[in-house]
mmCIF file of C-alpha atoms (C1' of nucleotides) in Angstrom:
data_model
loop_
_atom_site.group_PDB
_atom_site.id
_atom_site.type_symbol
_atom_site.label_atom_id
_atom_site.label_comp_id
_atom_site.label_asym_id
_atom_site.label_seq_id
_atom_site.Cartn_x
_atom_site.Cartn_y
_atom_site.Cartn_z
ATOM 1 C CA MET A 117 19.926 -9.611 -21.632
ATOM 2 C CA ARG A 118 19.532 -10.577 -25.899
ATOM 3 C CA ALA A 119 17.749 -9.476 -29.007
ATOM 4 C CA TRP A 120 13.939 -10.068 -29.346
ATOM 5 C CA ASN A 121 12.335 -10.345 -32.950
ATOM 6 C CA ALA A 122 11.089 -7.488 -33.665
ATOM 7 C CA ILE A 123 7.226 -7.494 -33.006
ATOM 8 C CA ASP A 124 5.374 -8.179 -35.899
ATOM 9 C CA GLN A 125 3.480 -4.497 -36.223
ATOM 10 C CA GLU A 126 0.229 -6.244 -38.025
ATOM 11 C CA ALA A 127 0.057 -9.843 -35.976
ATOM 12 C CA GLY A 128 1.076 -7.667 -32.896
ATOM 13 C CA LEU A 129 3.118 -10.709 -31.935
ATOM 14 C CA SER A 130 6.225 -12.566 -32.779
ATOM 15 C CA VAL A 131 7.678 -15.956 -31.297
ATOM 16 C CA ASP A 132 10.775 -17.195 -31.003
ATOM 17 C CA GLU A 133 13.278 -19.753 -29.795
ATOM 18 C CA TRP A 134 16.249 -19.571 -27.202
ATOM 19 C CA THR A 135 18.298 -21.008 -25.219
ATOM 20 C CA PRO A 136 18.921 -18.989 -21.618
ATOM 21 C CA LEU A 137 22.386 -18.741 -20.572
ATOM 22 C CA PRO A 138 23.771 -21.530 -17.560
ATOM 23 C CA TYR A 139 24.190 -18.376 -15.430
ATOM 24 C CA PRO A 140 21.637 -15.864 -13.992
ATOM 25 C CA GLU A 141 21.639 -12.568 -15.873
ATOM 26 C CA PRO A 142 20.633 -9.628 -14.883
ATOM 27 C CA PHE A 143 16.511 -9.385 -14.366
ATOM 28 C CA HIS A 144 14.866 -8.086 -17.381
ATOM 29 C CA TRP A 145 11.198 -6.310 -18.658
ATOM 30 C CA HIS A 146 9.712 -4.934 -21.268
ATOM 31 C CA THR A 147 6.206 -3.310 -22.348
ATOM 32 C CA GLU A 148 5.232 -6.728 -24.020
ATOM 33 C CA LEU A 149 3.298 -9.832 -22.284
ATOM 34 C CA GLU A 150 5.026 -12.743 -22.361
ATOM 35 C CA ILE A 151 4.620 -16.772 -22.694
ATOM 36 C CA GLY A 152 7.213 -18.848 -22.230
ATOM 37 C CA CYS A 153 7.291 -22.549 -23.223
ATOM 38 C CA CYS A 154 10.117 -25.281 -22.031
ATOM 39 C CA LEU A 155 10.984 -27.244 -24.969
ATOM 40 C CA SER A 156 13.804 -29.227 -23.895
ATOM 41 C CA GLY A 157 16.170 -30.025 -20.985
ATOM 42 C CA LYS A 158 15.855 -27.978 -17.899
ATOM 43 C CA GLY A 159 16.827 -24.834 -15.735
ATOM 44 C CA LEU A 160 15.632 -22.052 -13.885
ATOM 45 C CA PHE A 161 13.082 -19.203 -14.146
ATOM 46 C CA HIS A 162 13.678 -16.825 -11.943
ATOM 47 C CA PHE A 163 10.637 -13.726 -11.247
ATOM 48 C CA GLY A 164 11.801 -11.245 -8.051
ATOM 49 C CA ASP A 165 12.471 -13.498 -5.343
ATOM 50 C CA LYS A 166 10.509 -16.154 -6.941
ATOM 51 C CA THR A 167 12.571 -19.273 -8.487
ATOM 52 C CA TYR A 168 10.757 -22.180 -10.399
ATOM 53 C CA GLU A 169 12.399 -25.274 -11.532
ATOM 54 C CA ALA A 170 11.902 -25.662 -15.546
ATOM 55 C CA ARG A 171 11.328 -28.491 -17.669
ATOM 56 C CA PRO A 172 9.887 -29.535 -20.840
ATOM 57 C CA GLY A 173 6.029 -28.827 -21.333
ATOM 58 C CA ASP A 174 6.407 -26.508 -18.278
ATOM 59 C CA VAL A 175 4.794 -22.766 -19.001
ATOM 60 C CA PHE A 176 5.551 -19.347 -18.161
ATOM 61 C CA VAL A 177 3.467 -16.010 -17.849
ATOM 62 C CA VAL A 178 4.913 -12.889 -17.444
ATOM 63 C CA ASN A 179 3.033 -9.615 -17.656
ATOM 64 C CA ASN A 180 4.529 -6.421 -18.488
ATOM 65 C CA LEU A 181 6.139 -4.779 -15.180
ATOM 66 C CA GLU A 182 7.510 -8.352 -13.222
ATOM 67 C CA ARG A 183 11.828 -8.463 -13.202
ATOM 68 C CA HIS A 184 12.357 -11.887 -14.686
ATOM 69 C CA ILE A 185 14.931 -14.346 -16.205
ATOM 70 C CA ALA A 186 15.184 -17.537 -17.242
ATOM 71 C CA GLN A 187 18.651 -19.377 -16.309
ATOM 72 C CA SER A 188 19.455 -23.100 -18.082
ATOM 73 C CA ASP A 189 20.997 -26.002 -16.240
ATOM 74 C CA GLU A 190 24.790 -25.921 -17.074
ATOM 75 C CA HIS A 191 24.765 -29.783 -18.171
ATOM 76 C CA ASP A 192 21.223 -30.177 -19.705
ATOM 77 C CA PRO A 193 20.653 -26.338 -21.862
ATOM 78 C CA SER A 194 16.773 -25.093 -21.631
ATOM 79 C CA ARG A 195 15.597 -24.729 -24.895
ATOM 80 C CA TYR A 196 12.226 -22.232 -25.109
ATOM 81 C CA ALA A 197 9.288 -20.971 -27.260
ATOM 82 C CA PHE A 198 8.884 -16.769 -26.051
ATOM 83 C CA VAL A 199 5.804 -15.235 -27.588
ATOM 84 C CA PHE A 200 5.593 -11.483 -27.113
ATOM 85 C CA PHE A 201 2.424 -9.563 -27.591
ATOM 86 C CA ASP A 202 1.147 -6.219 -27.493
ATOM 87 C CA PRO A 203 -1.464 -5.579 -24.652
ATOM 88 C CA ALA A 204 -3.399 -3.930 -27.237
ATOM 89 C CA VAL A 205 -4.063 -7.614 -29.306
ATOM 90 C CA LEU A 206 -6.134 -8.819 -26.085
ATOM 91 C CA LEU A 207 -8.093 -5.305 -25.854
ATOM 92 C CA LYS A 208 -9.262 -5.356 -29.231
ATOM 93 C CA GLU A 209 -10.891 -8.831 -28.864
ATOM 94 C CA ASN A 210 -11.695 -9.445 -25.322
ATOM 95 C CA ARG A 211 -10.606 -7.388 -22.402
ATOM 96 C CA GLU A 212 -11.216 -10.470 -19.666
ATOM 97 C CA LEU A 213 -8.376 -11.901 -21.677
ATOM 98 C CA LEU A 214 -5.752 -9.201 -19.973
ATOM 99 C CA LEU A 215 -6.890 -10.039 -16.502
ATOM 100 C CA PRO A 216 -4.197 -13.083 -16.186
ATOM 101 C CA PHE A 217 -1.489 -10.533 -17.178
ATOM 102 C CA LEU A 218 -2.807 -8.212 -13.898
ATOM 103 C CA TYR A 219 -1.575 -10.223 -11.145
ATOM 104 C CA HIS A 220 0.085 -9.171 -7.616
ATOM 105 C CA PRO A 221 3.608 -10.591 -8.335
ATOM 106 C CA PRO A 222 4.165 -11.745 -4.810
ATOM 107 C CA ARG A 223 0.874 -14.176 -4.791
ATOM 108 C CA PHE A 224 0.818 -15.343 -8.570
ATOM 109 C CA THR A 225 2.315 -18.705 -9.598
ATOM 110 C CA ASN A 226 3.698 -17.776 -12.917
ATOM 111 C CA ARG A 227 4.497 -21.442 -13.896
ATOM 112 C CA ILE A 228 1.460 -23.814 -15.585
ATOM 113 C CA PRO A 229 3.424 -27.561 -14.724
ATOM 114 C CA ALA A 230 3.525 -29.769 -17.499
ATOM 115 C CA SER A 231 1.607 -32.139 -15.632
ATOM 116 C CA ASP A 232 -1.185 -29.514 -16.046
ATOM 117 C CA ALA A 233 -3.530 -30.224 -19.026
ATOM 118 C CA THR A 234 -3.589 -26.373 -19.760
ATOM 119 C CA SER A 235 0.140 -26.837 -20.788
ATOM 120 C CA ALA A 236 -0.060 -29.247 -22.760
ATOM 121 C CA ARG A 237 -2.561 -27.494 -24.994
ATOM 122 C CA ILE A 238 -0.595 -24.263 -24.677
ATOM 123 C CA GLY A 239 2.183 -26.263 -25.638
ATOM 124 C CA ARG A 240 0.410 -27.560 -28.902
ATOM 125 C CA LEU A 241 -0.571 -24.048 -29.773
ATOM 126 C CA VAL A 242 2.855 -22.267 -29.251
ATOM 127 C CA ALA A 243 4.026 -24.962 -31.731
ATOM 128 C CA ALA A 244 1.445 -24.140 -34.038
ATOM 129 C CA LEU A 245 2.732 -20.471 -33.753
ATOM 130 C CA LEU A 246 6.225 -21.359 -34.550
ATOM 131 C CA GLU A 247 4.899 -23.275 -37.917
ATOM 132 C CA GLU A 248 3.293 -20.128 -38.656
ATOM 133 C CA GLN A 249 5.585 -17.900 -38.502
ATOM 134 C CA ARG A 250 8.307 -19.789 -40.322
ATOM 135 C CA GLU A 251 6.196 -20.753 -43.320
ATOM 136 C CA ARG A 252 4.318 -17.047 -43.316
ATOM 137 C CA SER A 253 1.631 -18.590 -45.526
ATOM 138 C CA PRO A 254 -1.288 -16.274 -46.701
ATOM 139 C CA GLY A 255 -2.835 -15.198 -43.894
ATOM 140 C CA TYR A 256 -1.094 -16.203 -41.146
ATOM 141 C CA GLN A 257 -0.639 -12.693 -39.128
ATOM 142 C CA THR A 258 -4.304 -13.655 -38.872
ATOM 143 C CA MET A 259 -3.478 -17.048 -38.287
ATOM 144 C CA MET A 260 -1.168 -16.292 -35.307
ATOM 145 C CA ARG A 261 -3.075 -13.693 -33.476
ATOM 146 C CA SER A 262 -5.829 -16.630 -33.404
ATOM 147 C CA LEU A 263 -3.881 -18.850 -31.891
ATOM 148 C CA LEU A 264 -2.576 -16.414 -29.337
ATOM 149 C CA LEU A 265 -6.281 -15.785 -28.648
ATOM 150 C CA GLU A 266 -6.759 -19.397 -27.787
ATOM 151 C CA ILE A 267 -3.775 -20.023 -25.813
ATOM 152 C CA CYS A 268 -5.157 -16.512 -23.776
ATOM 153 C CA VAL A 269 -8.630 -17.825 -23.342
ATOM 154 C CA LEU A 270 -7.033 -20.750 -21.668
ATOM 155 C CA LEU A 271 -5.097 -18.812 -19.348
ATOM 156 C CA PHE A 272 -8.060 -16.996 -18.400
ATOM 157 C CA ARG A 273 -9.749 -20.309 -17.377
ATOM 158 C CA HIS A 274 -7.238 -21.780 -15.766
ATOM 159 C CA TYR A 275 -6.253 -18.410 -13.177
ATOM 160 C CA GLY A 276 -9.707 -17.445 -13.425
ATOM 161 C CA ASP A 277 -11.110 -20.417 -11.468
ATOM 162 C CA GLY A 278 -8.546 -20.173 -8.540
ATOM 163 C CA LEU A 279 -9.002 -16.213 -7.750
ATOM 164 C CA PRO A 280 -11.808 -14.532 -6.615
ATOM 165 C CA THR A 281 -13.494 -12.694 -8.734
ATOM 166 C CA ALA A 282 -13.128 -9.149 -6.432
ATOM 167 C CA ASP A 283 -9.433 -9.481 -6.765
ATOM 168 C CA LEU A 284 -9.864 -9.695 -10.913
ATOM 169 C CA THR A 285 -11.959 -6.880 -10.924
ATOM 170 C CA GLY A 286 -9.575 -4.348 -8.433
ATOM 171 C CA ALA A 287 -6.595 -5.865 -10.502
ATOM 172 C CA TYR A 288 -8.495 -4.632 -13.752
ATOM 173 C CA ALA A 289 -9.568 -1.230 -12.032
ATOM 174 C CA ARG A 290 -5.602 -0.634 -11.061
ATOM 175 C CA TYR A 291 -4.694 -1.612 -14.706
ATOM 176 C CA GLU A 292 -7.782 0.913 -16.318
ATOM 177 C CA ARG A 293 -6.260 4.057 -14.058
ATOM 178 C CA ILE A 294 -2.568 3.388 -15.024
ATOM 179 C CA GLN A 295 -2.993 1.886 -18.391
ATOM 180 C CA PRO A 296 -2.958 5.540 -20.121
ATOM 181 C CA ALA A 297 -0.071 6.767 -17.777
ATOM 182 C CA LEU A 298 2.043 3.187 -18.992
ATOM 183 C CA ALA A 299 0.727 3.999 -22.880
ATOM 184 C CA TYR A 300 2.239 7.616 -22.629
ATOM 185 C CA MET A 301 5.124 6.835 -20.967
ATOM 186 C CA LYS A 302 6.075 4.078 -23.453
ATOM 187 C CA ARG A 303 5.493 6.707 -26.468
ATOM 188 C CA HIS A 304 7.058 9.357 -24.859
ATOM 189 C CA PHE A 305 9.860 8.380 -22.957
ATOM 190 C CA ARG A 306 12.765 9.844 -25.362
ATOM 191 C CA GLU A 307 11.332 13.685 -24.452
ATOM 192 C CA ASP A 308 11.492 15.518 -20.940
ATOM 193 C CA LEU A 309 9.011 13.695 -19.357
ATOM 194 C CA GLN A 310 7.361 14.778 -15.830
ATOM 195 C CA VAL A 311 5.339 13.186 -13.447
ATOM 196 C CA ALA A 312 3.043 16.599 -13.983
ATOM 197 C CA ASN A 313 2.716 14.930 -17.330
ATOM 198 C CA ILE A 314 1.084 11.921 -15.944
ATOM 199 C CA ALA A 315 -0.202 13.446 -13.443
ATOM 200 C CA SER A 316 -2.528 15.348 -16.002
ATOM 201 C CA ILE A 317 -3.503 12.633 -17.606
ATOM 202 C CA MET A 318 -4.878 10.459 -14.710
ATOM 203 C CA ARG A 319 -6.581 13.817 -13.225
ATOM 204 C CA LEU A 320 -4.911 13.586 -10.470
ATOM 205 C CA SER A 321 -2.711 16.376 -8.244
ATOM 206 C CA HIS A 322 1.209 15.292 -8.750
ATOM 207 C CA SER A 323 1.599 13.555 -4.884
ATOM 208 C CA ARG A 324 -1.693 11.525 -5.969
ATOM 209 C CA ALA A 325 -0.536 10.388 -8.981
ATOM 210 C CA ALA A 326 2.827 9.386 -7.761
ATOM 211 C CA HIS A 327 1.646 7.427 -4.953
ATOM 212 C CA VAL A 328 -1.010 5.816 -7.340
ATOM 213 C CA PHE A 329 1.727 4.890 -10.145
ATOM 214 C CA ALA A 330 4.115 3.710 -7.269
ATOM 215 C CA GLU A 331 1.535 1.050 -5.495
ATOM 216 C CA THR A 332 0.131 0.370 -9.020
ATOM 217 C CA VAL A 333 3.680 -0.380 -11.151
ATOM 218 C CA GLY A 334 5.839 -1.484 -8.074
ATOM 219 C CA GLU A 335 8.237 1.358 -8.810
ATOM 220 C CA GLY A 336 8.449 5.178 -8.835
ATOM 221 C CA PHE A 337 8.029 7.380 -11.740
ATOM 222 C CA LYS A 338 11.462 8.372 -12.350
ATOM 223 C CA GLU A 339 12.461 4.498 -12.082
ATOM 224 C CA HIS A 340 9.689 3.281 -14.353
ATOM 225 C CA LEU A 341 11.248 5.950 -17.060
ATOM 226 C CA LEU A 342 14.894 5.357 -16.409
ATOM 227 C CA HIS A 343 14.039 1.264 -17.155
ATOM 228 C CA LEU A 344 12.215 2.824 -20.689
ATOM 229 C CA ARG A 345 15.049 4.337 -21.695
ATOM 230 C CA ILE A 346 17.527 1.672 -20.464
ATOM 231 C CA ASN A 347 15.551 -1.114 -22.352
ATOM 232 C CA GLU A 348 15.485 1.247 -25.417
ATOM 233 C CA ALA A 349 20.077 1.872 -25.262
ATOM 234 C CA LYS A 350 19.839 -1.588 -25.104
ATOM 235 C CA ARG A 351 18.266 -2.412 -28.075
ATOM 236 C CA LEU A 352 20.163 0.598 -29.646
ATOM 237 C CA LEU A 353 23.121 -0.704 -28.558
ATOM 238 C CA VAL A 354 22.882 -4.337 -30.159
ATOM 239 C CA GLN A 355 20.754 -3.789 -32.995
ATOM 240 C CA THR A 356 22.535 -0.369 -34.296
ATOM 241 C CA ARG A 357 26.501 1.003 -34.706
ATOM 242 C CA LEU A 358 25.489 4.287 -33.193
ATOM 243 C CA SER A 359 27.733 5.464 -30.946
ATOM 244 C CA VAL A 360 27.248 4.806 -27.028
ATOM 245 C CA ILE A 361 26.864 9.169 -26.578
ATOM 246 C CA GLU A 362 24.097 8.533 -29.514
ATOM 247 C CA VAL A 363 22.736 5.971 -28.080
ATOM 248 C CA CYS A 364 22.578 7.954 -24.445
ATOM 249 C CA LEU A 365 20.686 10.957 -26.460
ATOM 250 C CA GLN A 366 18.244 8.902 -28.882
ATOM 251 C CA SER A 367 17.463 6.645 -25.398
ATOM 252 C CA GLY A 368 16.014 9.764 -23.826
ATOM 253 C CA PHE A 369 18.986 10.876 -21.307
ATOM 254 C CA GLN A 370 19.932 14.369 -21.869
ATOM 255 C CA SER A 371 23.222 14.353 -20.881
ATOM 256 C CA VAL A 372 26.051 11.037 -20.517
ATOM 257 C CA THR A 373 26.539 10.975 -16.574
ATOM 258 C CA PRO A 374 23.305 9.705 -15.785
ATOM 259 C CA PHE A 375 23.416 7.027 -18.723
ATOM 260 C CA TYR A 376 26.262 5.342 -17.392
ATOM 261 C CA ARG A 377 25.392 5.743 -14.194
ATOM 262 C CA ALA A 378 21.807 4.189 -14.430
ATOM 263 C CA PHE A 379 23.404 1.550 -17.287
ATOM 264 C CA ARG A 380 25.833 0.157 -14.534
ATOM 265 C CA ARG A 381 22.929 0.117 -11.801
ATOM 266 C CA ILE A 382 20.363 -1.746 -13.813
ATOM 267 C CA VAL A 383 22.307 -3.754 -16.439
ATOM 268 C CA GLY A 384 25.467 -4.707 -14.233
ATOM 269 C CA LEU A 385 27.947 -3.426 -16.760
ATOM 270 C CA ALA A 386 28.953 -0.240 -18.906
ATOM 271 C CA PRO A 387 27.580 0.502 -22.301
ATOM 272 C CA GLN A 388 30.151 -0.861 -24.241
ATOM 273 C CA ALA A 389 30.983 -3.778 -22.265
ATOM 274 C CA TYR A 390 27.240 -4.655 -22.582
ATOM 275 C CA ARG A 391 27.639 -4.365 -26.528
ATOM 276 C CA GLU A 392 30.742 -6.079 -27.119
ATOM 277 C CA MET A 393 29.262 -9.036 -24.985
ATOM 278 C CA ALA A 394 25.835 -9.210 -26.866
ATOM 279 C CA GLY A 395 28.259 -9.442 -30.109
ATOM 280 C CA VAL A 396 30.027 -12.456 -28.714
ATOM 281 C CA LEU A 397 26.835 -14.050 -27.447
ATOM 282 C CA GLY A 398 25.595 -14.046 -31.118
ATOM 283 C CA ILE A 399 22.444 -11.583 -30.098
ATOM 284 C CA ALA A 400 23.803 -8.764 -32.356
ATOM 285 C CA HIS A 401 21.486 -10.299 -35.329
ATOM 286 C CA PRO A 402 18.480 -11.850 -34.265
ATOM 287 C CA GLN A 403 17.857 -14.975 -36.553
ATOM 288 C "C1'" DC B 105 -7.844 13.007 -2.694
ATOM 289 C "C1'" DA B 106 -5.514 17.902 -1.955
ATOM 290 C "C1'" DC B 107 -1.902 20.523 -0.353
ATOM 291 C "C1'" DG B 108 1.961 22.070 1.940
ATOM 292 C "C1'" DA B 109 6.877 21.372 3.388
ATOM 293 C "C1'" DC B 110 10.799 18.734 3.873
ATOM 294 C "C1'" DC B 111 14.542 15.553 2.224
ATOM 295 C "C1'" DT B 112 16.954 12.862 -1.036
ATOM 296 C "C1'" DG B 113 18.353 11.129 -5.034
ATOM 297 C "C1'" DG B 114 19.383 11.937 -9.650
ATOM 298 C "C1'" DG B 115 20.202 15.337 -13.793
ATOM 299 C "C1'" DT B 116 23.281 19.121 -15.720
ATOM 300 C "C1'" DA B 117 27.612 21.108 -16.173
ATOM 301 C "C1'" DT B 118 31.980 20.502 -16.242
ATOM 302 C "C1'" DA B 119 36.619 18.473 -15.722
ATOM 303 C "C1'" DT B 120 39.396 14.270 -15.723
ATOM 304 C "C1'" DA B 121 41.081 9.780 -16.736
ATOM 305 C "C1'" DT B 122 41.301 5.906 -19.478
ATOM 306 C "C1'" DG B 123 41.709 3.268 -23.697
ATOM 307 C "C1'" DT B 124 42.176 2.862 -29.112
ATOM 308 C "C1'" DA C 149 43.274 12.953 -31.946
ATOM 309 C "C1'" DC C 150 39.073 11.357 -30.399
ATOM 310 C "C1'" DA C 151 35.685 8.212 -28.085
ATOM 311 C "C1'" DT C 152 34.451 6.252 -23.859
ATOM 312 C "C1'" DA C 153 33.842 6.324 -18.910
ATOM 313 C "C1'" DT C 154 33.918 8.216 -14.279
ATOM 314 C "C1'" DA C 155 34.599 11.651 -10.658
ATOM 315 C "C1'" DT C 156 32.876 16.060 -8.527
ATOM 316 C "C1'" DA C 157 29.665 19.704 -7.293
ATOM 317 C "C1'" DC C 158 25.404 22.141 -7.499
ATOM 318 C "C1'" DC C 159 20.229 22.655 -7.482
ATOM 319 C "C1'" DC C 160 15.465 21.373 -8.885
ATOM 320 C "C1'" DA C 161 12.013 18.082 -9.120
ATOM 321 C "C1'" DG C 162 10.045 13.704 -7.101
ATOM 322 C "C1'" DG C 163 8.807 11.248 -2.986
ATOM 323 C "C1'" DT C 164 7.492 11.316 1.300
ATOM 324 C "C1'" DC C 165 4.402 12.065 5.190
ATOM 325 C "C1'" DG C 166 1.169 15.167 7.975
ATOM 326 C "C1'" DT C 167 -2.862 17.149 7.589
ATOM 327 C "C1'" DG C 168 -7.573 18.336 6.533
#
DNA sequence: CACGACCTGGGTATATATGT
DNA sequence: ACATATATACCCAGGTCGTG
């Protein structure tokens, strides 16, 4: 429930500081990968059914499918640096670096505690990322990519040790199978998408494609499409002055009824109320 | 993994209510 | 008045399950 910095297209990543609200907001989810680093204060970090305590120095790993939200302690609000990046950044360098993000949510530990040497090193790298993004000295985008890669190698070593290689290759195989469909949906969610579209991309029958999709992604095709559209609607509501109807249509909905229905179910508020709240919280104008 | 059959949820169209 | 939000009914497509 906030407006992220736009991801620098050339660098493929962004990092920004943020203080979560002191009560649990609705879960959210995004197509970018995310690494959160608790800088100060304390609070909670919710991932689906899992809840972690957050203390300064803790590092949190978030993939592109798991629902999550951070929450501040009422008396000692937490402050985070969040790194967002496109999976493509890692794919270009070394596909292995994606593996830590291909976890199975129920068995995965999203937090690397501050006591772990890995989080201390990652903390320093995230600080360097913030510095690079602030200064924007010549070549900063390359430097930021380089720092991100270093962070991801540390994550790979950290998680790689504990996991059987069979799990990792299995996770990677599943990701390979579903990735083209996810990428297609991310590009085309504003259009009239059907399972048939991703079925042909995956070279499977409708029913098989739907089955594989739900098994891998953890939600069905329709639901995933709905989340993409609602995420876009939230962005448009906060970052533009388009009318709610325009937001609805530009998000890929063909009419307003399903838009209102889905928005209230997923976000917990009506679109207009969400826009007003975003304004009150000062997140309408990032940075 | 393909196919077919069935059931349900969600999209469409339309009308209506609320709010500025 | 106009935009925003909700309500109702119809119907199709996605999900599911059994079969092979």
